[in-house]
Coordinates of C-alpha atoms and ligand atoms in Angstrom, one line a residue:
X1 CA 56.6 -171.7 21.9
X2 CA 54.2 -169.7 19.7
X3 CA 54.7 -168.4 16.6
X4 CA 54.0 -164.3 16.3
X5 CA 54.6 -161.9 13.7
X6 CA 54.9 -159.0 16.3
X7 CA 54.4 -155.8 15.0
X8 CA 53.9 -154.0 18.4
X9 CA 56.2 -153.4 20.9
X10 CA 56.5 -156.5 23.7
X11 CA 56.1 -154.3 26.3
X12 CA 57.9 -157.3 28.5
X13 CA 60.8 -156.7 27.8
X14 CA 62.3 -154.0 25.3
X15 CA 59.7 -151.2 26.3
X16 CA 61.3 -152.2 30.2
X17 CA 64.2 -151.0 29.2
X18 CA 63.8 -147.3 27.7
X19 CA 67.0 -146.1 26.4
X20 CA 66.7 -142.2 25.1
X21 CA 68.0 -141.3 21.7
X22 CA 71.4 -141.6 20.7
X23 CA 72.4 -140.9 17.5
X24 CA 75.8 -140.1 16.4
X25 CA 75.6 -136.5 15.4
X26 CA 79.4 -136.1 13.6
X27 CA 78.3 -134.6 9.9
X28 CA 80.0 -136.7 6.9
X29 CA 80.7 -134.9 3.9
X30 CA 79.6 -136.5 1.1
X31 CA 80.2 -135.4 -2.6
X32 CA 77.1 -135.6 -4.8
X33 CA 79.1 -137.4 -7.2
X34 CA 81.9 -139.9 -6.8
X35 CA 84.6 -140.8 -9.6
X36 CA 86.8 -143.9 -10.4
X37 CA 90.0 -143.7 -8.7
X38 CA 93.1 -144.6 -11.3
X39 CA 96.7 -143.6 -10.8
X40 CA 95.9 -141.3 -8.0
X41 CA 93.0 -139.1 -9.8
X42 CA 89.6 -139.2 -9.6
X43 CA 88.4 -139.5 -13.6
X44 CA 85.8 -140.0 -14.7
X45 CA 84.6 -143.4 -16.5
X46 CA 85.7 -143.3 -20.4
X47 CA 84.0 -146.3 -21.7
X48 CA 81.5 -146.1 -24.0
X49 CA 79.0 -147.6 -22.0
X50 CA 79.7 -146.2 -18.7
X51 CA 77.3 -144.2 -16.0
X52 CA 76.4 -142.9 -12.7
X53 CA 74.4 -145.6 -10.4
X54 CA 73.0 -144.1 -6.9
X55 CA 74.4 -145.5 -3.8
X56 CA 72.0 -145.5 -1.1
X57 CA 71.3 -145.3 2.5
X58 CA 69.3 -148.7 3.2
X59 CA 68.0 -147.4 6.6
X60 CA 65.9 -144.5 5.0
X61 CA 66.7 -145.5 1.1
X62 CA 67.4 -141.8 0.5
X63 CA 70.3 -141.2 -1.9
X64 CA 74.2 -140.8 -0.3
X65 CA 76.0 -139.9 -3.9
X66 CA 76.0 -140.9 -7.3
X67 CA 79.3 -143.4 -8.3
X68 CA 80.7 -144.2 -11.2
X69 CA 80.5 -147.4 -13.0
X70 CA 83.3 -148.5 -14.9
X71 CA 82.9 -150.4 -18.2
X72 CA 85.2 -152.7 -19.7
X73 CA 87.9 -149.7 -21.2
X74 CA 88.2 -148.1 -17.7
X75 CA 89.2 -151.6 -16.2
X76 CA 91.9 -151.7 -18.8
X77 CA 93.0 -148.1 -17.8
X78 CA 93.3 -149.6 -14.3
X79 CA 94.9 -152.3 -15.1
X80 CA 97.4 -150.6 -16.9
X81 CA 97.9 -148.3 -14.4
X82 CA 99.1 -151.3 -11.8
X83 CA 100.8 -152.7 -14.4
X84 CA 102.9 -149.6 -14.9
X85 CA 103.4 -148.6 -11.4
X86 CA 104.5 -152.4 -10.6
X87 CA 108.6 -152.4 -11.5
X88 CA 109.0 -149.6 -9.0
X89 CA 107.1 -150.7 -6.4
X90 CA 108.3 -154.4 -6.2
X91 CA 111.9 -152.8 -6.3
X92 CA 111.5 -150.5 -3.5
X93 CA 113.0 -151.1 -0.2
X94 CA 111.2 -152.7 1.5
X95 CA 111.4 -150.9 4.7
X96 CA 110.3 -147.8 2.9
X97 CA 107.2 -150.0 1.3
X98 CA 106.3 -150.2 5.0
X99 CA 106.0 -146.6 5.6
X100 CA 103.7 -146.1 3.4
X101 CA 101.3 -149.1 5.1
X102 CA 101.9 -147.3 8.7
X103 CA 101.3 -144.3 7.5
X104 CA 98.1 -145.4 5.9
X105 CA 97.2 -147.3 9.2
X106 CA 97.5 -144.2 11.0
X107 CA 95.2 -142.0 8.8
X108 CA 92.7 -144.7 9.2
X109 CA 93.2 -143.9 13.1
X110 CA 92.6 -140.2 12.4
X111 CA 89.5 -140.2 10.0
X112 CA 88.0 -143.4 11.9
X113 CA 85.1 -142.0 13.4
X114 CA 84.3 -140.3 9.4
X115 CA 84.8 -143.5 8.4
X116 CA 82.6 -145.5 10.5
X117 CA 79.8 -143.1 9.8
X118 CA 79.9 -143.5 6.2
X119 CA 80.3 -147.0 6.5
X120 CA 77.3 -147.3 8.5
X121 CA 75.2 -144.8 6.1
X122 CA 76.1 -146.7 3.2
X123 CA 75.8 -150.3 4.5
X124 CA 73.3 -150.5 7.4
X125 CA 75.2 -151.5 10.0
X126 CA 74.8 -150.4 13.4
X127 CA 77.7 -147.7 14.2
X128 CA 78.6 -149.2 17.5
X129 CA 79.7 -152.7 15.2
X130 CA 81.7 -150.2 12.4
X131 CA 83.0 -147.6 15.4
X132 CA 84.1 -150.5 17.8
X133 CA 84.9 -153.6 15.3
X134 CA 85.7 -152.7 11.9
X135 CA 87.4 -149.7 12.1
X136 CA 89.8 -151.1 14.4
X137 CA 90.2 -154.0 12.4
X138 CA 91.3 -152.3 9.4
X139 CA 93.5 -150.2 11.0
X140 CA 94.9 -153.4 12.9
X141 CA 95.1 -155.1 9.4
X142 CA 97.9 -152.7 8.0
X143 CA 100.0 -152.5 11.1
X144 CA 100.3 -155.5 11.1
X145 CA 100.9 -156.1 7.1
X146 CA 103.2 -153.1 7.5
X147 CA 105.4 -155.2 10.1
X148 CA 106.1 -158.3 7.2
X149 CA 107.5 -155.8 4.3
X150 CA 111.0 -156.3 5.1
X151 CA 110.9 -159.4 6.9
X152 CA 109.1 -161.5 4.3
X153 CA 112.2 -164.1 4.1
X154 CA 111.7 -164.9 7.7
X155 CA 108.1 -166.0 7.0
X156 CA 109.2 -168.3 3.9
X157 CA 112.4 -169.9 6.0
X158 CA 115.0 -171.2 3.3
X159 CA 112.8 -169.8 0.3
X160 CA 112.9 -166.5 -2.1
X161 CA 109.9 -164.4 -1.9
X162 CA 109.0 -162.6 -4.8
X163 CA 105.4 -160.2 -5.5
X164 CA 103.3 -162.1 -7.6
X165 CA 102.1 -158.6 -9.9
X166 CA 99.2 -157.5 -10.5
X167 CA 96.5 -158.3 -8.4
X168 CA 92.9 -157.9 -8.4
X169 CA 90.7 -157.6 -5.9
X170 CA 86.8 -158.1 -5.5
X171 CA 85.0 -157.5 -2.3
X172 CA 81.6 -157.9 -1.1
X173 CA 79.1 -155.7 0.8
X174 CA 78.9 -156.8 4.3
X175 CA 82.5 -155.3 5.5
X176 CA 83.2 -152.8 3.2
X177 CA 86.5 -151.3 4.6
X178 CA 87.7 -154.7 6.2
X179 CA 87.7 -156.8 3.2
X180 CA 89.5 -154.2 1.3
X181 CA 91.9 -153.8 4.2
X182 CA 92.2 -157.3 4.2
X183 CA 92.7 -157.8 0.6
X184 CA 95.1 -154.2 0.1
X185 CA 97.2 -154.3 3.0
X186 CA 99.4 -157.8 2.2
X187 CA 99.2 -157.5 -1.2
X188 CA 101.2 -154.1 -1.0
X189 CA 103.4 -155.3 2.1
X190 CA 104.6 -158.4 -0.8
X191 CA 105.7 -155.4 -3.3
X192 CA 102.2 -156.4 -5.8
X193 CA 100.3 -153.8 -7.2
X194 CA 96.3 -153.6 -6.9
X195 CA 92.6 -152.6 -8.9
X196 CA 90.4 -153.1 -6.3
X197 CA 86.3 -153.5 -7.1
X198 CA 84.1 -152.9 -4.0
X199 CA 80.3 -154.0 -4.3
X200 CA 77.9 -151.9 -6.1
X201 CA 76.0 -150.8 -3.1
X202 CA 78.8 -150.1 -1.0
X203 CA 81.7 -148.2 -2.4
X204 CA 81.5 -145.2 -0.4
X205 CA 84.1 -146.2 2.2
X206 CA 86.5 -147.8 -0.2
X207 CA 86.8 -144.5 -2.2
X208 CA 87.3 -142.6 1.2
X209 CA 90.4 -144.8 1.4
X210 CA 91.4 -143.8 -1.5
X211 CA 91.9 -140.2 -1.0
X212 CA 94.0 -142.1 2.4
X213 CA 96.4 -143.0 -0.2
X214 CA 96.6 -139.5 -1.9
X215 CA 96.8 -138.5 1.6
X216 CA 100.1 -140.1 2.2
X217 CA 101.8 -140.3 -1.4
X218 CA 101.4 -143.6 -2.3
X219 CA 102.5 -143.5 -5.5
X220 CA 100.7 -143.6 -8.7
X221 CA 98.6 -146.6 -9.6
X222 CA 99.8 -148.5 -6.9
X223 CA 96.5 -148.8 -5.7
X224 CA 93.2 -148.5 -7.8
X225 CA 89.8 -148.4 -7.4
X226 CA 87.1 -149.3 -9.8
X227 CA 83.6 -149.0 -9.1
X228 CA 80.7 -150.8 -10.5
X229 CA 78.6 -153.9 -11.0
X230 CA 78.8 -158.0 -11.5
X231 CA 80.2 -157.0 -14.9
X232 CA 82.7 -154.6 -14.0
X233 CA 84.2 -157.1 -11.2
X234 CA 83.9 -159.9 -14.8
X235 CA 86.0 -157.2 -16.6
X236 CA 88.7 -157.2 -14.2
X237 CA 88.9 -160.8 -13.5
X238 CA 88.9 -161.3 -17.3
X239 CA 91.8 -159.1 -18.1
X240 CA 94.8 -160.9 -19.8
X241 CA 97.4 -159.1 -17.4
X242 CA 96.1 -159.9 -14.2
X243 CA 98.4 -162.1 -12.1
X244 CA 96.1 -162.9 -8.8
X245 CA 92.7 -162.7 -8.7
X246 CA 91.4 -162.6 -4.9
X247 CA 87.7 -163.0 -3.9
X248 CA 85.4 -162.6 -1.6
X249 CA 81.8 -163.1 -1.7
X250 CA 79.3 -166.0 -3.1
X251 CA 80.1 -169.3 -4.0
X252 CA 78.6 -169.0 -7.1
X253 CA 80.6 -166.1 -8.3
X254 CA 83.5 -167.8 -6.9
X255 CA 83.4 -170.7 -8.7
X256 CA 83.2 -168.9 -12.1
X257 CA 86.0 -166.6 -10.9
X258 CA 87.9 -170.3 -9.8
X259 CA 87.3 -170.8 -13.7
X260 CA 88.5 -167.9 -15.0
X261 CA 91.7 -168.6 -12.9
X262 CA 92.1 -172.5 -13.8
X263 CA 91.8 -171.4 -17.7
X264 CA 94.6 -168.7 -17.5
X265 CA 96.6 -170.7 -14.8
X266 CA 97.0 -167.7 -12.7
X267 CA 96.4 -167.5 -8.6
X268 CA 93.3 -167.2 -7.0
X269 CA 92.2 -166.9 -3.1
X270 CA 88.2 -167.5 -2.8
X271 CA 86.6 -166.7 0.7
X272 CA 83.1 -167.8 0.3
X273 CA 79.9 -168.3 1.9
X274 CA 79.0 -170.7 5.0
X275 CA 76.5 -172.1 7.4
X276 CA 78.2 -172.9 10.3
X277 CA 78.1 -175.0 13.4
X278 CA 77.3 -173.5 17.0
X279 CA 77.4 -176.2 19.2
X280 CA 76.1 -176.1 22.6
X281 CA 77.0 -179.1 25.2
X282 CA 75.2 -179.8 28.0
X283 CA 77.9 -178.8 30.6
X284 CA 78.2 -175.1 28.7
X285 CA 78.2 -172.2 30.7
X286 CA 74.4 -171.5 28.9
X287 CA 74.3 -167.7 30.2
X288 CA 77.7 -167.6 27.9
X289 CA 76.7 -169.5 25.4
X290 CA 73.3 -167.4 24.6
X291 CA 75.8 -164.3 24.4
X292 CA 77.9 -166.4 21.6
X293 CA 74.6 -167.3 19.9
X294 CA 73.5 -163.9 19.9
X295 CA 77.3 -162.4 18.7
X296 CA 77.0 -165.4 15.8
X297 CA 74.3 -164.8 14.3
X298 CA 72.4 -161.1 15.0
X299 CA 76.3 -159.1 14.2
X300 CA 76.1 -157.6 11.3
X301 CA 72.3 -158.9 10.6
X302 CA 73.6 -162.1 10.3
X303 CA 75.5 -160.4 7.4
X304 CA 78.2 -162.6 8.3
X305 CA 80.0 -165.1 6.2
X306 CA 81.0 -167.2 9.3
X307 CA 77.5 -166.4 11.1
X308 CA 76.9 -169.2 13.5
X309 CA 73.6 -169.8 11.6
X310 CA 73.1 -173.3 12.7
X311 CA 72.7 -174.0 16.7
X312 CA 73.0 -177.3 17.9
X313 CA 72.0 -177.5 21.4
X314 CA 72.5 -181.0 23.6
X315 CA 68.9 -182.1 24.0
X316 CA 69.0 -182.0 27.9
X317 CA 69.2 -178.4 27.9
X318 CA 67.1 -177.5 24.8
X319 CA 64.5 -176.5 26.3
X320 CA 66.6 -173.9 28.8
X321 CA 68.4 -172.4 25.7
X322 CA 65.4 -171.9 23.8
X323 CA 63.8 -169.4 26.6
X324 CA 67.1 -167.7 27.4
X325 CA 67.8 -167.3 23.9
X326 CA 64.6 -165.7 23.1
X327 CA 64.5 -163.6 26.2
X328 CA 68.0 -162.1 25.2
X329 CA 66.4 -161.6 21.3
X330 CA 64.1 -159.3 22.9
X331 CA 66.3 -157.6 24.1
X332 CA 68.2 -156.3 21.0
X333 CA 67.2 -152.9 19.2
X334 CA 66.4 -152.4 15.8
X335 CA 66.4 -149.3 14.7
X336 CA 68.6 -146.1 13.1
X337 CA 72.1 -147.9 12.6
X338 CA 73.4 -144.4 13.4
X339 CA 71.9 -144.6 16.7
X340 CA 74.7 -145.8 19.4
X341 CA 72.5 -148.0 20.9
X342 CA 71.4 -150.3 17.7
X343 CA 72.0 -153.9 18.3
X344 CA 70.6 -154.6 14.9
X345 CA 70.7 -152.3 12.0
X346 CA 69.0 -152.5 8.0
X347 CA 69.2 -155.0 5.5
X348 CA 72.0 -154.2 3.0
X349 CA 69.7 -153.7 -0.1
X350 CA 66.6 -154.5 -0.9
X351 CA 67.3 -157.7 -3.2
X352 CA 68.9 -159.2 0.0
X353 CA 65.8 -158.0 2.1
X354 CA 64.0 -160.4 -0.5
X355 CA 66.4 -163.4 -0.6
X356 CA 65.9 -163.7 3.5
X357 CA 62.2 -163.1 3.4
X358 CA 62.5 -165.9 0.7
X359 CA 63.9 -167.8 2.9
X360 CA 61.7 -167.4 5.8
X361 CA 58.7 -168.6 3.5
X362 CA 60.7 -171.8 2.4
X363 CA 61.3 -172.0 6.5
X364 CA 57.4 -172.1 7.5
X365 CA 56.4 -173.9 3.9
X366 CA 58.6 -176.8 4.9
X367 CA 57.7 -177.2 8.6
X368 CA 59.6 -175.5 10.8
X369 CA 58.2 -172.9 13.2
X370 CA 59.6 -169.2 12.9
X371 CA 59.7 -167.1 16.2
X372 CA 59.7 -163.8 15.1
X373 CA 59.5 -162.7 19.0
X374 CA 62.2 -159.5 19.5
X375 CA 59.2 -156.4 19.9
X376 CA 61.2 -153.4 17.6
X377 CA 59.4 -151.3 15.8
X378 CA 60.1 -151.3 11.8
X379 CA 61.1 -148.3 11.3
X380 CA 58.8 -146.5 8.0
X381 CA 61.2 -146.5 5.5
X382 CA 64.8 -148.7 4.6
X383 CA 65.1 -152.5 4.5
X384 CA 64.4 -154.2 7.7
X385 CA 64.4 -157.5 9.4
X386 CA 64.0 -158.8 12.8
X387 CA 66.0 -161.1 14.5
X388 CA 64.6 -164.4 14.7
X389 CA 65.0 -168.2 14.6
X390 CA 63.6 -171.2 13.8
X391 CA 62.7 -174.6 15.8
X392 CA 61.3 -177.6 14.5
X393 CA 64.2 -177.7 11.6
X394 CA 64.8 -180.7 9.9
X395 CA 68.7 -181.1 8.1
X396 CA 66.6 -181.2 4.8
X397 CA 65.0 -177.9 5.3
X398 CA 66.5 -175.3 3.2
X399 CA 66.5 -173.2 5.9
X400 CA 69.3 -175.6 7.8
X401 CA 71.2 -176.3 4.4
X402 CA 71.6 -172.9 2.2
X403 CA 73.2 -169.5 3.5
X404 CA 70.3 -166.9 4.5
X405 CA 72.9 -164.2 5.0
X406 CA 70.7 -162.5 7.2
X407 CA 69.3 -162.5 10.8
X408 CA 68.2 -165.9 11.1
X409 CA 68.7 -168.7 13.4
X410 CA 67.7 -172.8 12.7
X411 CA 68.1 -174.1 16.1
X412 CA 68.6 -178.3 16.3
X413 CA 69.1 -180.9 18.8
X414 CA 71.8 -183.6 19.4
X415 CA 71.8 -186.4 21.6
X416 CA 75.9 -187.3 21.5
X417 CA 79.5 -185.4 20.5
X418 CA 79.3 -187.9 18.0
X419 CA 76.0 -186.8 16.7
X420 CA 76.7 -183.1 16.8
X421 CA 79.9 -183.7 15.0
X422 CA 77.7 -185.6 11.8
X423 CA 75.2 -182.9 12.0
X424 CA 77.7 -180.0 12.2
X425 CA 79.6 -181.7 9.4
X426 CA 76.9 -182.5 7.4
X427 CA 77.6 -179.3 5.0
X428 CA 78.8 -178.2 1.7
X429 CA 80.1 -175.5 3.4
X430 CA 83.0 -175.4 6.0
X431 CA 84.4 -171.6 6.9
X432 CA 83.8 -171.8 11.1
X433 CA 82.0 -173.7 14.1
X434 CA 81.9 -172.9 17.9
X435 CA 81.9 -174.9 20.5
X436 CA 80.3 -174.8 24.0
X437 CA 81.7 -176.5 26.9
X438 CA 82.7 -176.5 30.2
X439 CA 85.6 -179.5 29.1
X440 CA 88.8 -178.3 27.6
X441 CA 90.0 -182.0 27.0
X442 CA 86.3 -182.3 24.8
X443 CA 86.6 -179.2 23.3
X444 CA 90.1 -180.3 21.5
X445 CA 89.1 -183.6 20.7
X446 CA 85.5 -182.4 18.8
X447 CA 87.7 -178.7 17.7
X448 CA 89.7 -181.5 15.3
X449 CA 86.9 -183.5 14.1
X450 CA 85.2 -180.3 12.8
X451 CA 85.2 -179.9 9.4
X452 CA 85.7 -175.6 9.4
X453 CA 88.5 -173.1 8.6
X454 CA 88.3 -171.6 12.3
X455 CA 86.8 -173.1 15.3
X456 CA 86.0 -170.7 18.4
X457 CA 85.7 -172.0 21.6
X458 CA 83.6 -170.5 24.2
X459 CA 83.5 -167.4 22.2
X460 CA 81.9 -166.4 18.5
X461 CA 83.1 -163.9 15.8
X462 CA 86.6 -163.3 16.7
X463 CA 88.9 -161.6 14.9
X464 CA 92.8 -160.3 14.7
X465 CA 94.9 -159.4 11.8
X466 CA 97.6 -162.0 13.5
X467 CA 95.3 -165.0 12.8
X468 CA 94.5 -166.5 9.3
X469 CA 90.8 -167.4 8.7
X470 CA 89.8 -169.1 5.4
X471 CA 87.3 -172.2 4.6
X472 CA 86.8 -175.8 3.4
X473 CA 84.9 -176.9 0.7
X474 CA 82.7 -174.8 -0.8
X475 CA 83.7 -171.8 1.9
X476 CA 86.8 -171.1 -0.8
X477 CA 90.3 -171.9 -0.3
X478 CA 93.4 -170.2 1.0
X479 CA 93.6 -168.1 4.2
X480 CA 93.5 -164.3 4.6
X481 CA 94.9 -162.5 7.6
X482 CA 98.4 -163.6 9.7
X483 CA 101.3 -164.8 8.0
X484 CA 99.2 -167.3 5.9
X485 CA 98.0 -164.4 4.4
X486 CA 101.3 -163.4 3.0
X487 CA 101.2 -166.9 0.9
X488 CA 98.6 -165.4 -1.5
X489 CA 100.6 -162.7 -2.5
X490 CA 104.4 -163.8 -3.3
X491 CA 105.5 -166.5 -5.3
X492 CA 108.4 -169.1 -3.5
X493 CA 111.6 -170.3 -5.4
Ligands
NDP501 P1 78.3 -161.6 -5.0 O1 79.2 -162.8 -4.9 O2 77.6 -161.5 -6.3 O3 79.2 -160.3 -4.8 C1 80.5 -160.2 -4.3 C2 81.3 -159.2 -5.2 O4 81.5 -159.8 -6.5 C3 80.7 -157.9 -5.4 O5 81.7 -156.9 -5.6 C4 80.0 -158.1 -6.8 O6 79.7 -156.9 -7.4 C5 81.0 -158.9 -7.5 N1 80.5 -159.7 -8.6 C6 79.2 -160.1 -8.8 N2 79.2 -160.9 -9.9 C7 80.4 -161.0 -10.4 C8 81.0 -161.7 -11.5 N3 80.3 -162.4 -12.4 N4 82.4 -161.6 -11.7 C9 83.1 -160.8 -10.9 N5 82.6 -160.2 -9.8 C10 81.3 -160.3 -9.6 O7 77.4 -161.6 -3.8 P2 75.9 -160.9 -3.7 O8 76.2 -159.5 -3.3 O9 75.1 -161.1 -4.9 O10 75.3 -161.7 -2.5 C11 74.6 -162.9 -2.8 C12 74.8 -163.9 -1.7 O11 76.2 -164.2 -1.6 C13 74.4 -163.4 -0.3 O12 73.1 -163.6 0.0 C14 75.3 -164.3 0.6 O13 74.7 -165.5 0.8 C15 76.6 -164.4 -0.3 N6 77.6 -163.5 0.1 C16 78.7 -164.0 0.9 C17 79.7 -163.1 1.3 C18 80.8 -163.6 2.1 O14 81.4 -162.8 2.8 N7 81.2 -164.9 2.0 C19 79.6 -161.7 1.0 C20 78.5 -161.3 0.2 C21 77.6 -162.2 -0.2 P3 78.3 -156.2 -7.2 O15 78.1 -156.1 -5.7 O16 78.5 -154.9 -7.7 O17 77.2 -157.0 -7.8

């Protein structure tokens, strides 16, 4: 293998396969300027120190829309607001609290293809992954939350369910919609109330959702929606009448958020960060496999907090992985994420741009050889980078230790199950693993020996509303999704 920093097309493989323009044509409306959403309104931000910040498009870095960034007295209107809409939202029916969830699940049906657009113009992702997977998703996500209202006692058997309150809710950048969906959907099917606080450079799609629930009458401040930075997410999490705090994001943040919670003895879900296992046995189905590989770590760009970002491959069949995995990398496009055809869309922002060509320094600096062989052209303008992967890694590197949270690949060897197991385990992390092998009787036995919230077998990145998903160690605690998910959000007696 060779290392390359291809700038021209590889005219083996990707220019063999011309594919003509694509793009989705659908026109978004946009407003220039985007408000906080509190007790059903737009308003504008009232604290003293409060602004517009730009939200971008990271795959031409022209400007979307200006969004408002609430300072500390807006999160208190917010939180007021939930607190004040909570008494008559835990005491209605519950059958008629469903209504509202199918009725919002239906809208998302209607306005999906607006909402995959913006989705994709505001986070970089390519529209065939926010068309075909995450709109879906959410929509699955409060059908299926919309189903539990009014049967919550037969999920706690023999106990009392009860809403916990006020919840809040901070989500990251690299599913927009879905996380929100995820976090809004059972904490309103459990009778809570909800401030919700997307990420700074993706709030677009969160405030589309809210004019969803304007759409179908949810009532006042049931639901609101607070945009803004690191500070404004501290704000909320700091406010003396929040009852839940639930989080997803980095483990760093998490742990001051897991603070925050311990000192006020309130709850807290954290879904954090990972580097997980893809393990590849000698008596895989390799053609398979390299799809797997390929879904773990390039969906998304690798933004993926259960990216399969370490590959273990049995040492027999290293070599043979290594060329069929870099003959399907060339393969993929980069390119316009609005393009149907994009395997691999832009970089989120530009600081996370940096952090992965960090990353990819520390890589080379420490040894390990970076194949940077897929021939796409970067496009001009926007935040790129190609997918690639590393051999030669050693479990020291950083590279095969810390979360890259981008398109990156360490690729390792392992002699024995008992081996991979050690390696795969060897982690502070622990959110997923996959395994690869012809042998259901192995895959169960190694499946239970691995340390990770979810373990796929013979498949990568799979997802359903019906099935919790959640981590070890530092990957956070509690599970989101299924009727696990229902535990964050009631309190048992
Ligand atoms: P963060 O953990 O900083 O961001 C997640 C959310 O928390 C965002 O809404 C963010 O707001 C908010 N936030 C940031 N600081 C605070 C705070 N002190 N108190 C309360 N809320 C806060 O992740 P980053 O966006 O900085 O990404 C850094 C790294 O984290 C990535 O490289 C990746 O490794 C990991 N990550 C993991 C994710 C996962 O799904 N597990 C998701 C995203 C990132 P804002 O965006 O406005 O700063």
């Amino acid at each position: 293998m060779t290392t390359t920093t291809a700038t021209k097309p590889d005219t083996s493989t990707t220019a063999a396969w011309p594919y003509a323009p694509a793009p989705e044509k659908t026109e978004v409306e946009i407003a220039p300027r985007y408000h906080l959403f509190i007790n059903n309104s737009f308003t504008p931000p009232k604290s003293k120190k409060s602004r517009y910040f730009n939200t971008i498009n990271p795959a031409n870095e022209n400007t979307l829309a200006e969004i408002a960034q609430a300072g500390p007295a807006d999160v208190n209107i917010a939180v007021e607001a939930a607190h004040a809409a909570l008494p008559k939202w835990k005491r209605l029916k519950p059958t008629e609290r469903a209504k509202y969830l199918f009725r919002i699940a239906r809208r998302i049906q209607e306005r999906s293809r607006e909402l995959a657009i913006l989705e994709t113009m505001d986070g970089g992702k390519p529209i065939k992954e926010s068309r075909d997977v995450d709109l879906p998703l959410v929509a699955q996500q409060f059908f299926y939350y919309a189903g539990w209202a009014d049967k919550l006692k037969f999920a706690f058997p023999g106990l009392s369910p009860t809403p916990v309150g006020v919840c809040a809710q901070i989500i990251p950048w690299n599913f927009p919609l879905l996380m929100a969906s995820w976090k809004i959907a059972p904490a309103l099917a459990c009778g809570n109330t909800v401030i919700l606080k997307p990420a700074e450079t993706t709030s677009l799609t969160a405030l589309r959702l809210a004019e969803i629930f304007r759409e179908v009458d949810l009532p006042p401040g049931v639901v609101n929606i607070i945009t803004g930075p690191g500070s404004t997410g501290e704000a909320l999490a700091n406010h003396p009448k929040i009852d839940k705090l639930a989080f997803t994001g980095s483990t760093v943040v998490g742990k001051q958020l897991a603070r925050i919670a311990a000192q006020r003895n309130i709850k807290i879900s954290l879904e954090l960060g990972g580097k997980s296992p893809n393990l590849i046995f000698d008596d895989a189905s390799i053609d398979q496999a390299i799809e797997g590989v390929i879904a773990g770590i390039y969906f998304n760009q690798g933004h993926v907090c259960c990216a399969g970002s370490r590959l273990f491959v049995q040492e027999s069949i290293l070599p043979e992985v290594i060329a069929k995995l870099d003959h399907r990398l060339k393969s993929l496009r980069l390119g316009n994420p609005l393009d149907k055809n994009t395997d691999i869309g832009a970089i989120n922002s530009k600081p996370q741009l940096k952090t992965i060509n960090q990353y990819l320094k520390s890589g080379r600096n420490e040894g390990a050889i970076l194949h940077e062989t897929n021939g796409s052209i970067i496009p001009p303008k926007g935040y790129w980078c190609k997918p690639c992967y590393f051999t030669e890694v050693q479990p020291s590197h950083t590279i095969a230790r810390e979360e890259i949270f981008g398109p990156v690949l360490a690729v390792m060897s392992f002699r024995t199950p008992e081996e991979a197991i050690t390696r795969a385990n060897n982690t502070p992390y622990g959110l997923a693993a996959g395994i690869w092998s012809d042998k259901g009787a192995k895959i169960f036995n190694l499946a239970t020996k691995l340390k990770a919230g979810v373990v796929w077998c013979n498949t990568y990145n799979k997802f359903d509303a019906a099935s919790p998903f959640g981590g070890y160690k530092e990957s956070g605690f509690h599970r989101e999704g299924g009727i696990h998910g229902l535990r964050n959000y009631v309190n048992l007696t």
